[in-house]
Structure formats: structure tokens, C-alpha cells
Short mmCIF file of C-alpha atoms in Angstrom, two decimals:
data_model
loop_
_atom_site.label_atom_id
_atom_site.label_comp_id
_atom_site.label_asym_id
_atom_site.label_seq_id
_atom_site.Cartn_x
_atom_site.Cartn_y
_atom_site.Cartn_z
CA MET A 1 -1.97 -28.63 -19.22
CA ILE A 2 -2.48 -29.15 -15.50
CA TRP A 3 0.78 -30.39 -13.96
CA ASN A 4 -0.70 -32.16 -10.94
CA PRO A 5 -4.50 -32.56 -11.13
CA GLU A 6 -4.58 -34.47 -7.83
CA LYS A 7 -3.29 -31.37 -6.01
CA GLU A 8 -4.57 -28.54 -8.22
CA CYS A 9 -8.19 -29.64 -8.68
CA LEU A 10 -9.42 -30.45 -5.17
CA SER A 11 -12.62 -29.26 -3.51
CA ARG A 12 -12.56 -26.35 -1.09
CA LYS A 13 -13.22 -28.78 1.75
CA GLU A 14 -10.21 -30.88 0.74
CA TYR A 15 -7.93 -27.84 0.59
CA ASP A 16 -9.14 -26.76 4.04
CA GLU A 17 -8.41 -30.20 5.47
CA ILE A 18 -4.89 -30.30 4.00
CA GLN A 19 -4.15 -26.79 5.21
CA LEU A 20 -5.36 -27.47 8.75
CA GLU A 21 -3.35 -30.67 9.05
CA ARG A 22 -0.20 -28.96 7.78
CA LEU A 23 -0.81 -25.81 9.83
CA LYS A 24 -0.82 -27.87 13.02
CA TRP A 25 2.37 -29.58 11.90
CA ILE A 26 4.24 -26.34 11.08
CA VAL A 27 3.12 -24.65 14.32
CA ASN A 28 4.41 -27.57 16.38
CA ARG A 29 7.64 -27.59 14.42
CA ALA A 30 8.19 -23.84 14.87
CA TYR A 31 7.44 -23.99 18.61
CA ASP A 32 9.65 -27.01 19.25
CA ARG A 33 12.62 -26.07 17.06
CA VAL A 34 12.79 -22.27 16.75
CA PRO A 35 13.47 -20.36 20.01
CA PHE A 36 12.09 -17.14 18.51
CA TYR A 37 8.64 -18.68 18.02
CA LYS A 38 8.69 -20.44 21.39
CA ARG A 39 9.33 -17.09 23.10
CA ARG A 40 6.58 -15.42 21.07
CA PHE A 41 4.09 -18.12 22.00
CA ASP A 42 5.08 -18.28 25.66
CA GLU A 43 4.83 -14.51 26.08
CA ILE A 44 1.10 -14.65 25.32
CA GLY A 45 0.39 -18.08 26.81
CA LEU A 46 -0.18 -19.71 23.42
CA LYS A 47 0.53 -23.41 22.89
CA PRO A 48 0.53 -25.39 19.62
CA GLU A 49 -2.46 -27.43 20.82
CA HIS A 50 -4.54 -24.23 20.88
CA ILE A 51 -4.51 -24.27 17.06
CA LYS A 52 -7.54 -26.46 16.37
CA THR A 53 -9.11 -24.70 13.38
CA LEU A 54 -7.82 -22.59 10.49
CA LYS A 55 -9.29 -19.49 12.13
CA ASP A 56 -7.15 -20.18 15.21
CA ILE A 57 -4.16 -19.01 13.19
CA GLU A 58 -5.29 -15.52 14.18
CA LEU A 59 -4.01 -16.27 17.71
CA ILE A 60 -0.43 -16.32 16.40
CA PRO A 61 1.52 -13.02 16.27
CA TYR A 62 2.70 -11.77 12.88
CA THR A 63 6.25 -12.28 11.65
CA THR A 64 7.92 -9.34 9.89
CA LYS A 65 11.04 -8.71 7.86
CA ASP A 66 12.59 -7.05 10.91
CA ASP A 67 12.23 -10.34 12.79
CA LEU A 68 14.28 -12.11 10.13
CA ARG A 69 16.94 -9.39 10.17
CA ASP A 70 17.10 -9.41 13.97
CA ASN A 71 17.73 -13.17 13.90
CA TYR A 72 20.38 -13.01 11.16
CA PRO A 73 21.72 -15.29 9.91
CA PHE A 74 20.42 -18.67 11.15
CA ASP A 75 18.47 -18.14 14.38
CA LEU A 76 15.10 -18.82 12.72
CA PHE A 77 16.23 -22.12 11.23
CA ALA A 78 14.43 -25.25 12.42
CA GLU A 79 17.16 -27.59 11.20
CA PRO A 80 20.92 -27.80 11.89
CA MET A 81 23.20 -26.74 9.06
CA ASP A 82 24.03 -30.32 8.12
CA LYS A 83 20.39 -30.67 6.99
CA ILE A 84 20.39 -27.39 5.02
CA VAL A 85 21.34 -27.90 1.37
CA ARG A 86 20.79 -24.36 0.04
CA LEU A 87 20.99 -20.80 1.36
CA HIS A 88 19.44 -17.76 -0.30
CA ALA A 89 19.24 -14.14 0.77
CA SER A 90 17.14 -11.13 -0.15
CA SER A 91 18.52 -8.40 -2.38
CA GLY A 92 18.12 -5.66 0.23
CA THR A 93 20.53 -2.74 -0.24
CA THR A 94 20.73 -1.59 3.38
CA GLY A 95 21.54 -3.45 6.57
CA LYS A 96 21.69 -7.21 6.91
CA PRO A 97 19.84 -9.26 4.27
CA VAL A 98 17.08 -11.75 4.98
CA VAL A 99 18.60 -15.26 4.93
CA VAL A 100 16.60 -18.44 4.31
CA GLY A 101 17.60 -22.11 4.23
CA TYR A 102 16.20 -25.16 2.46
CA THR A 103 16.32 -28.87 3.25
CA LYS A 104 16.31 -31.51 0.51
CA ASN A 105 12.56 -31.87 0.92
CA ASP A 106 12.09 -28.09 0.72
CA MET A 107 13.88 -28.16 -2.62
CA GLU A 108 11.61 -30.92 -3.92
CA VAL A 109 8.49 -28.99 -2.89
CA TRP A 110 9.90 -25.85 -4.52
CA LYS A 111 10.49 -27.70 -7.80
CA GLU A 112 6.93 -29.04 -7.73
CA ASN A 113 5.45 -25.61 -7.08
CA ILE A 114 7.39 -24.03 -9.96
CA ALA A 115 6.45 -26.85 -12.34
CA ARG A 116 2.75 -26.29 -11.60
CA LEU A 117 2.94 -22.57 -12.34
CA ALA A 118 5.04 -23.02 -15.47
CA ALA A 119 2.56 -25.59 -16.81
CA ALA A 120 -0.30 -23.20 -16.04
CA ALA A 121 1.48 -20.59 -18.18
CA GLY A 122 1.66 -23.02 -21.09
CA VAL A 123 5.24 -24.27 -20.70
CA THR A 124 5.94 -27.92 -21.62
CA ASN A 125 8.92 -30.26 -21.69
CA LYS A 126 9.40 -29.36 -25.35
CA ASP A 127 10.24 -25.73 -24.54
CA VAL A 128 13.65 -24.06 -24.53
CA VAL A 129 13.62 -21.63 -21.62
CA GLN A 130 15.99 -18.67 -21.40
CA ILE A 131 16.32 -17.32 -17.85
CA VAL A 132 17.43 -13.68 -17.79
CA PHE A 133 17.05 -13.31 -14.03
CA GLY A 134 20.29 -12.76 -12.16
CA TYR A 135 21.71 -15.91 -10.57
CA GLY A 136 23.18 -15.83 -7.07
CA MET A 137 21.63 -15.23 -3.67
CA PHE A 138 18.40 -13.92 -5.27
CA THR A 139 15.83 -16.75 -5.37
CA GLY A 140 14.46 -15.96 -8.83
CA GLY A 141 17.10 -17.44 -11.12
CA PHE A 142 17.73 -20.74 -9.33
CA GLY A 143 14.09 -21.06 -8.22
CA LEU A 144 12.67 -21.01 -11.74
CA HIS A 145 15.63 -22.96 -13.14
CA GLN A 146 15.18 -26.03 -10.96
CA GLY A 147 11.41 -26.20 -11.42
CA LEU A 148 11.64 -25.88 -15.19
CA GLU A 149 14.31 -28.58 -15.38
CA HIS A 150 12.11 -30.73 -13.14
CA MET A 151 9.31 -30.58 -15.72
CA GLY A 152 11.72 -31.52 -18.51
CA ALA A 153 12.19 -28.20 -20.26
CA THR A 154 15.60 -27.25 -21.70
CA VAL A 155 17.01 -24.39 -19.60
CA ILE A 156 19.46 -21.71 -20.74
CA PRO A 157 20.86 -20.08 -17.57
CA SER A 158 21.99 -16.92 -19.36
CA SER A 159 21.46 -14.73 -16.26
CA ALA A 160 20.95 -10.97 -16.46
CA GLY A 161 22.85 -8.36 -18.46
CA ASN A 162 24.90 -8.46 -21.68
CA SER A 163 21.80 -7.89 -23.77
CA GLU A 164 23.40 -8.48 -27.16
CA ARG A 165 24.61 -11.90 -26.01
CA GLN A 166 21.10 -12.64 -24.73
CA LEU A 167 19.71 -11.98 -28.19
CA MET A 168 22.37 -14.17 -29.80
CA PHE A 169 21.41 -17.08 -27.53
CA MET A 170 17.73 -16.43 -28.17
CA GLU A 171 18.15 -16.63 -31.92
CA ASP A 172 20.78 -19.39 -32.12
CA PHE A 173 19.35 -21.69 -29.43
CA GLY A 174 15.72 -21.24 -30.47
CA SER A 175 14.44 -20.02 -27.11
CA THR A 176 10.67 -20.38 -26.83
CA VAL A 177 10.16 -19.10 -23.27
CA ILE A 178 11.79 -16.14 -21.53
CA VAL A 179 11.95 -15.78 -17.74
CA GLY A 180 12.85 -12.48 -16.06
CA THR A 181 11.60 -9.14 -14.83
CA PRO A 182 9.15 -7.47 -17.22
CA SER A 183 11.17 -4.23 -17.24
CA TYR A 184 14.32 -6.03 -18.41
CA VAL A 185 12.47 -8.04 -21.06
CA LEU A 186 11.00 -4.76 -22.32
CA HIS A 187 14.51 -3.34 -22.48
CA LEU A 188 15.61 -6.42 -24.45
CA ALA A 189 12.84 -5.63 -26.93
CA GLU A 190 14.45 -2.23 -27.55
CA VAL A 191 17.85 -3.83 -28.10
CA ALA A 192 16.30 -6.45 -30.39
CA GLU A 193 14.73 -3.73 -32.53
CA GLU A 194 18.08 -1.92 -32.76
CA HIS A 195 19.83 -5.09 -33.91
CA GLY A 196 17.17 -6.26 -36.33
CA LEU A 197 15.98 -9.27 -34.36
CA THR A 198 12.48 -9.32 -35.81
CA ARG A 199 9.72 -11.78 -34.95
CA ASP A 200 10.59 -14.05 -37.85
CA LYS A 201 14.10 -14.51 -36.40
CA HIS A 202 13.15 -15.77 -32.95
CA LYS A 203 10.80 -18.42 -31.59
CA LEU A 204 9.69 -16.86 -28.32
CA ARG A 205 6.06 -17.57 -27.46
CA VAL A 206 5.72 -17.26 -23.66
CA GLY A 207 7.06 -14.88 -21.00
CA LEU A 208 7.17 -15.92 -17.33
CA PHE A 209 7.59 -12.71 -15.39
CA GLY A 210 8.30 -12.12 -11.71
CA GLY A 211 10.58 -10.17 -9.40
CA GLU A 212 8.41 -7.10 -9.85
CA GLY A 213 4.81 -6.44 -10.80
CA HIS A 214 3.70 -5.09 -14.13
CA THR A 215 0.56 -3.29 -15.19
CA ALA A 216 -1.79 -4.37 -17.96
CA GLU A 217 -0.35 -1.54 -20.04
CA MET A 218 3.22 -2.85 -19.69
CA ARG A 219 2.01 -6.36 -20.54
CA GLN A 220 0.45 -5.02 -23.73
CA GLN A 221 3.72 -3.32 -24.66
CA ILE A 222 5.72 -6.53 -24.15
CA GLU A 223 3.23 -8.72 -25.99
CA LYS A 224 3.09 -6.28 -28.89
CA ARG A 225 6.85 -5.91 -29.25
CA TRP A 226 7.82 -9.55 -28.77
CA GLY A 227 4.66 -11.25 -30.06
CA ILE A 228 4.40 -13.48 -26.97
CA ILE A 229 1.93 -14.39 -24.24
CA CYS A 230 2.87 -12.78 -20.91
CA THR A 231 2.15 -14.41 -17.56
CA GLU A 232 2.94 -13.21 -14.06
CA ASN A 233 4.05 -15.26 -11.08
CA TYR A 234 4.52 -14.29 -7.44
CA GLY A 235 6.81 -15.25 -4.62
CA LEU A 236 9.12 -13.80 -2.01
CA THR A 237 12.34 -14.94 -0.42
CA GLU A 238 10.93 -15.10 3.10
CA VAL A 239 8.44 -17.89 2.38
CA GLN A 240 10.17 -19.75 -0.47
CA GLY A 241 10.97 -17.56 -3.45
CA PRO A 242 9.02 -17.85 -6.75
CA GLY A 243 6.33 -20.51 -6.79
CA VAL A 244 3.76 -19.13 -4.36
CA SER A 245 1.28 -18.33 -7.13
CA GLY A 246 1.10 -17.77 -10.86
CA GLU A 247 -1.20 -16.98 -13.76
CA CYS A 248 -2.73 -19.53 -16.07
CA LEU A 249 -3.55 -18.67 -19.68
CA GLU A 250 -6.98 -17.34 -18.64
CA HIS A 251 -5.25 -14.34 -17.01
CA CYS A 252 -7.78 -14.10 -14.20
CA GLY A 253 -5.48 -14.00 -11.18
CA MET A 254 -2.53 -16.01 -9.90
CA HIS A 255 -3.32 -19.56 -8.73
CA ILE A 256 -1.94 -20.19 -5.23
CA ASN A 257 -0.20 -23.45 -4.33
CA GLU A 258 -2.59 -23.99 -1.44
CA ASP A 259 -0.99 -27.14 -0.11
CA SER A 260 2.21 -25.16 0.56
CA PHE A 261 0.87 -21.79 1.71
CA TYR A 262 -1.96 -20.55 3.89
CA TYR A 263 -3.06 -17.04 3.02
CA GLU A 264 -4.86 -14.28 4.92
CA ILE A 265 -5.86 -10.73 4.05
CA ILE A 266 -5.55 -8.09 6.77
CA ASP A 267 -6.64 -4.47 7.01
CA ARG A 268 -3.70 -2.19 6.21
CA GLU A 269 -4.38 0.11 9.16
CA THR A 270 -5.86 -2.05 11.93
CA LEU A 271 -3.89 -5.18 10.91
CA LYS A 272 -6.99 -7.21 11.73
CA PRO A 273 -7.99 -10.10 9.41
CA ILE A 274 -10.71 -9.22 6.92
CA ASP A 275 -12.65 -11.22 4.35
CA LYS A 276 -10.14 -12.72 1.93
CA GLU A 277 -12.04 -11.31 -1.04
CA GLU A 278 -11.56 -7.75 0.25
CA GLU A 279 -8.48 -5.76 -0.71
CA GLY A 280 -5.79 -5.62 1.95
CA GLU A 281 -2.31 -6.82 2.89
CA LEU A 282 -1.40 -10.42 2.12
CA VAL A 283 -0.15 -12.54 5.04
CA LEU A 284 1.42 -15.94 4.29
CA THR A 285 2.17 -18.99 6.43
CA THR A 286 4.35 -21.79 5.07
CA LEU A 287 2.77 -25.23 5.47
CA THR A 288 5.62 -27.52 4.40
CA LYS A 289 8.83 -25.56 5.00
CA GLU A 290 11.29 -27.61 7.05
CA GLY A 291 14.34 -25.35 6.95
CA ILE A 292 12.75 -22.13 8.13
CA PRO A 293 9.05 -22.22 9.09
CA MET A 294 7.33 -18.87 8.58
CA LEU A 295 4.18 -18.14 10.59
CA ARG A 296 1.90 -15.32 9.49
CA TYR A 297 4.49 -13.39 7.51
CA ARG A 298 3.40 -9.87 6.60
CA THR A 299 4.28 -9.52 2.91
CA LYS A 300 3.28 -5.81 2.71
CA ASP A 301 1.75 -6.64 -0.71
CA ILE A 302 -1.75 -5.32 -1.43
CA THR A 303 -4.10 -7.78 -3.12
CA ASN A 304 -7.23 -9.87 -2.55
CA ILE A 305 -8.23 -13.48 -3.10
CA GLU A 306 -10.76 -14.85 -5.59
CA PHE A 307 -12.48 -18.21 -5.27
CA ALA A 308 -14.76 -18.25 -8.34
CA PRO A 309 -14.11 -21.25 -10.65
CA CYS A 310 -11.41 -20.72 -13.28
CA LYS A 311 -11.98 -21.86 -16.85
CA CYS A 312 -8.58 -23.61 -16.83
CA GLY A 313 -9.98 -26.30 -14.53
CA ARG A 314 -7.82 -25.56 -11.48
CA THR A 315 -9.77 -25.06 -8.27
CA THR A 316 -7.05 -23.30 -6.30
CA ALA A 317 -7.78 -19.83 -4.97
CA ARG A 318 -6.24 -16.96 -6.93
CA MET A 319 -4.47 -13.76 -5.93
CA THR A 320 -5.36 -10.70 -7.93
CA LYS A 321 -2.53 -8.63 -9.37
CA VAL A 322 -0.59 -6.98 -6.55
CA LYS A 323 -1.60 -3.33 -6.49
CA GLY A 324 1.53 -2.25 -4.62
CA ARG A 325 3.32 -2.59 -1.33
CA THR A 326 2.27 -0.78 1.82
CA ASP A 327 5.81 0.55 2.16
CA ASP A 328 5.89 1.66 -1.51
CA MET A 329 2.75 3.75 -1.15
CA LEU A 330 3.36 7.46 -1.58
CA ILE A 331 1.25 10.04 0.23
CA ILE A 332 1.17 13.19 -1.89
CA LYS A 333 -0.90 16.08 -0.53
CA GLY A 334 -3.01 13.65 1.45
CA VAL A 335 -3.63 11.29 -1.50
CA ASN A 336 -2.42 7.66 -1.36
CA VAL A 337 -0.65 6.79 -4.60
CA PHE A 338 1.05 3.57 -5.72
CA PRO A 339 3.70 3.77 -8.48
CA SER A 340 1.78 1.10 -10.41
CA GLN A 341 -1.20 3.45 -10.64
CA ILE A 342 0.91 6.09 -12.37
CA GLU A 343 2.37 3.45 -14.67
CA GLY A 344 -1.15 2.39 -15.60
CA VAL A 345 -2.03 5.97 -16.52
CA ILE A 346 0.96 6.84 -18.67
CA LEU A 347 1.84 3.58 -20.41
CA GLY A 348 0.08 3.09 -23.69
CA MET A 349 -0.06 6.82 -24.45
CA ASP A 350 1.20 7.83 -27.86
CA LYS A 351 4.68 9.29 -28.28
CA ILE A 352 6.13 8.10 -24.97
CA SER A 353 8.16 5.01 -24.11
CA PRO A 354 7.31 2.63 -21.23
CA HIS A 355 10.10 4.04 -19.04
CA TYR A 356 9.51 6.53 -16.25
CA MET A 357 10.79 7.79 -12.89
CA LEU A 358 8.98 9.36 -9.96
CA TYR A 359 10.70 12.00 -7.80
CA VAL A 360 9.14 12.94 -4.48
CA ARG A 361 10.30 16.16 -2.82
CA ASN A 362 9.31 18.38 0.05
CA GLU A 363 8.85 22.03 -0.84
CA GLY A 364 7.96 24.20 2.14
CA PHE A 365 5.46 22.12 4.08
CA MET A 366 4.09 20.23 1.09
CA ASP A 367 5.15 17.05 -0.67
CA THR A 368 5.45 17.31 -4.44
CA LEU A 369 5.64 14.69 -7.17
CA GLU A 370 7.57 14.93 -10.41
CA VAL A 371 6.83 12.34 -13.08
CA GLN A 372 9.72 12.01 -15.50
CA VAL A 373 8.60 10.37 -18.75
CA GLU A 374 10.80 9.24 -21.62
CA LEU A 375 9.88 10.16 -25.17
CA ALA A 376 9.71 7.44 -27.81
CA ASP A 377 10.81 9.80 -30.58
CA GLY A 378 13.64 12.27 -29.95
CA SER A 379 12.49 14.56 -32.76
CA LEU A 380 9.73 15.83 -30.48
CA LEU A 381 12.40 17.67 -28.50
CA GLU A 382 12.69 20.05 -31.42
CA SER A 383 9.06 21.16 -31.18
CA TYR A 384 8.30 23.24 -28.09
CA SER A 385 4.60 23.38 -28.87
CA GLU A 386 4.34 19.59 -29.24
CA LEU A 387 6.23 19.06 -25.97
CA GLU A 388 3.94 21.48 -24.17
CA LYS A 389 0.85 19.81 -25.58
CA LEU A 390 2.04 16.31 -24.57
CA THR A 391 3.08 17.52 -21.10
CA ARG A 392 -0.37 19.03 -20.50
CA GLU A 393 -2.03 15.83 -21.73
CA ILE A 394 -0.05 13.58 -19.38
CA ARG A 395 -0.53 15.96 -16.44
CA ALA A 396 -4.28 16.14 -17.02
CA LYS A 397 -4.53 12.37 -17.30
CA ILE A 398 -2.70 11.86 -13.99
CA LYS A 399 -4.85 14.46 -12.26
CA GLY A 400 -8.05 13.05 -13.71
CA ASN A 401 -7.28 9.50 -12.65
CA LEU A 402 -5.39 9.95 -9.38
CA LEU A 403 -6.62 13.36 -8.17
CA ILE A 404 -3.12 14.74 -7.71
CA ASP A 405 -1.37 17.54 -9.56
CA ALA A 406 2.09 16.32 -10.58
CA LYS A 407 4.88 18.06 -12.40
CA VAL A 408 5.57 16.26 -15.69
CA THR A 409 9.04 16.35 -17.28
CA LEU A 410 9.68 14.87 -20.72
CA VAL A 411 13.18 13.56 -21.41
CA GLY A 412 14.88 12.19 -24.50
CA PRO A 413 14.86 8.54 -25.60
CA LYS A 414 17.05 6.13 -23.58
CA THR A 415 17.95 8.67 -20.91
CA ILE A 416 16.19 6.82 -18.06
CA GLU A 417 18.26 4.00 -16.58
CA ARG A 418 17.42 0.42 -17.58
CA PHE A 419 17.65 -2.30 -14.93
CA THR A 420 18.64 -5.93 -15.43
CA GLY A 421 16.90 -6.84 -12.16
CA LYS A 422 14.03 -5.26 -10.32
CA ALA A 423 13.32 -1.82 -11.77
CA LYS A 424 13.56 1.25 -9.55
CA HIS A 425 10.92 3.86 -10.31
CA VAL A 426 10.82 6.02 -7.16
CA VAL A 427 13.41 8.44 -5.80
CA ASP A 428 12.31 9.93 -2.47
CA LEU A 429 14.22 13.17 -1.86
CA ARG A 430 12.22 14.30 1.17
CA ASN A 431 14.24 15.37 4.19
CA LYS A 432 17.53 14.84 2.38
#
């Protein structure tokens, strides 16, 4: 089902025209209403009327997360507080959070964007949707909730945690769709197996996952254990929250809501724009946001854009799966490594669970990496030879695929922490 064919099935020329019209509008709005952007423009002699083509966006300086923190809480808002109907904030653990505000119209656009992505994933108004995202200042829970209600689905706002209660709701309420982080839904699968919630006792058929990326290997684990179709969606607090892009059932990239967001790809090192189909850092500009316009926001997410026709019938451009974040990238002995690459190597191997931790240390003048992997079967701990064999196998696979020599440590089942929200896989112990 295509939620809004009039907006999701346009020609490339039509998308370009919509984006240019809205880009001019948002630039004028930011310049006239947000002192931060006026200063930025005036410092380089840039005026809104200089933006005549989509390429002219490259004249505008980037906006970063530091800019939002420096203007905490409301200095980037383009509307007075009596026009702001919702506040959200990032889940950052250090310093001031990123705060964003929404007008009534922003909320309507957000609902529309979520409804499109949910429909692309196969959700209908007949579904019962259980949201296991945390509710609160995080955009995920409320963002998905309002869009799913907007399309007529029945929503269970069960929030995160209390896994046994989650399973009770799932079975008793007949949940057909689950919304959350893939790591937590995978943890729920473990709890379900412990409590005998087999496939014949639940009705789940679709998973809408966001808040963190997941590899193809993790997707396979979730689909196998729950018997559902997994889809991924993308968003970030700074530009809206969830609803920027999402997968359809063809699983060939995440369709972007192009009438709400203009996208660029920049080189990670030079920060210069490159061809959108090349891999680089994603930069997003909001095209409709009234409460807090965001011009050329550096997401730090590594991806590329695909324009080839999709079998689903949508003509929107698609983001490929995010490879990692520029600030999550580890440099180990001169080799650039993303945690997702290690996940892709180890998940799916026999005898280990899909839970792992990465520890980065500095020994002497060299950085070292320890990959801690959880065993699926605790009885292996009783066989030194089997442990040694499995350790060598994992170590060789990492070295063969990523060209780094990592220490591999096998630990017993359920010893690695489970997370109800975004999973933490990296502990950086350098210079501590």
C-alpha cells in the first residue's frame, strides 16, 4: 500500500521543483526569524535571494550539534513559545541536550511522514501496534505513536522495559506489529523463549525498527526467532525525529520523504559535496519545519543515495543502510573500523549469541581492540578445546574481513548487558 501516491510517486523534476520552492521558503524563514542564521549569513555576505537553485544550498554554512547545544534551549526557534505545542530533546548523556520544538503544522507533517513509512513497511489500519520504545523526551515513542494512530492503527504505548509484561500484552492484545530498537526486540525474543511464548501464541508479523541501525545478520536473527518481517526506518531529533526515511517491503533502501527533507552527501574529510550516489556523510535540510528550521545539518551518518526505480512503485530517492557514524568510527592500528562491520562478521556464526561488546584500549603506543562475544550455550565453557577453537575462528574471521588483529573473549550466556533503548557496544578506555 502506498499511503500518499500524489506525494510518493512524483517525477524527479517534480520533486526538484517542490524542494527548490520549499528551500527558498525555509532559508527566508531562518534568516528572518533566527538570529543565529542571520549572523551566519551576514558574516559571509549571503542573502536569502542568493539561493536560486538547489545547488546554491552549498553557499550556506553547515549546522552542527554543537550549534544546537550552544543555543540551548530555545535560541534556534523560529516561533514564540505560544506557537510551540511540543518540545523534545536528545538522549545525550553529557552536557546540555539538543532541544527541538514543533508547531501544530509541524506535528501534522510529522504524522504524515510516519504514516507513509509505516504503510511502506506493510502496516495498515487493521494492525495492533505495540511500541516498546521509551516514551518521554526521546522522539521515537511519541513520533511513531502519533503517525500510527493517524493512519488508523490500534496503538499499545507499552514503552520500554518490564519484558514479561510486554509479552503478556503481546499475547493478550494480539499485537501484530512491534516498534522499537532491534537490540531490545532481540532481547524480548530471548525472554519469550524462556517463558514459552512460541510463534503459535502471538500474532506478530511486522517489526518497525529505529533508534539504532542493525546489520543484515541481526535482521536474520530477529526474523528467525520471531517469524516476522523486519523493516528499518531513519530519523534524528535535530531535523524531526523518526519519519525521515524508511524501508518498503522490497528492502532496497529507505525511501526519503523528499517533500520534507533535502539531502546531500559530503566527503568525510574535505566536507565538500560529492555525488549523492557516492558514500559519504549525510547532510539534511528541513523544508517544512516551522518551529526550528535546520539548514544543512551534519548528521555524521555514513550512507549514500539511490535513485533507481523501486519495485514498490514509489519514486522517492532511497538512503542505503547507514554504515556507521563518523564519530563512532574506530581507528585501530591505522585501520578504520565501524562497530557495525564487526557485528556483520560475528553475527550468524554458530554457537554464539547476537550480543557483543567492543573494548578499545591503549597499550604502549598502540591501540588495541577486544571483542567480547557471548556464547549461546553455556556448556561450551566446560570444554577448553572447543572454546579455543571458536576463539581462533572468530579472530580469523575478523582479521580476514577487516584486516585487524583483535583479541576475542568468549563469555557465558546473558552476561552482556541488555538495553531497553539504544544499545551500547563500544567502551573506549584510551587515555583513562
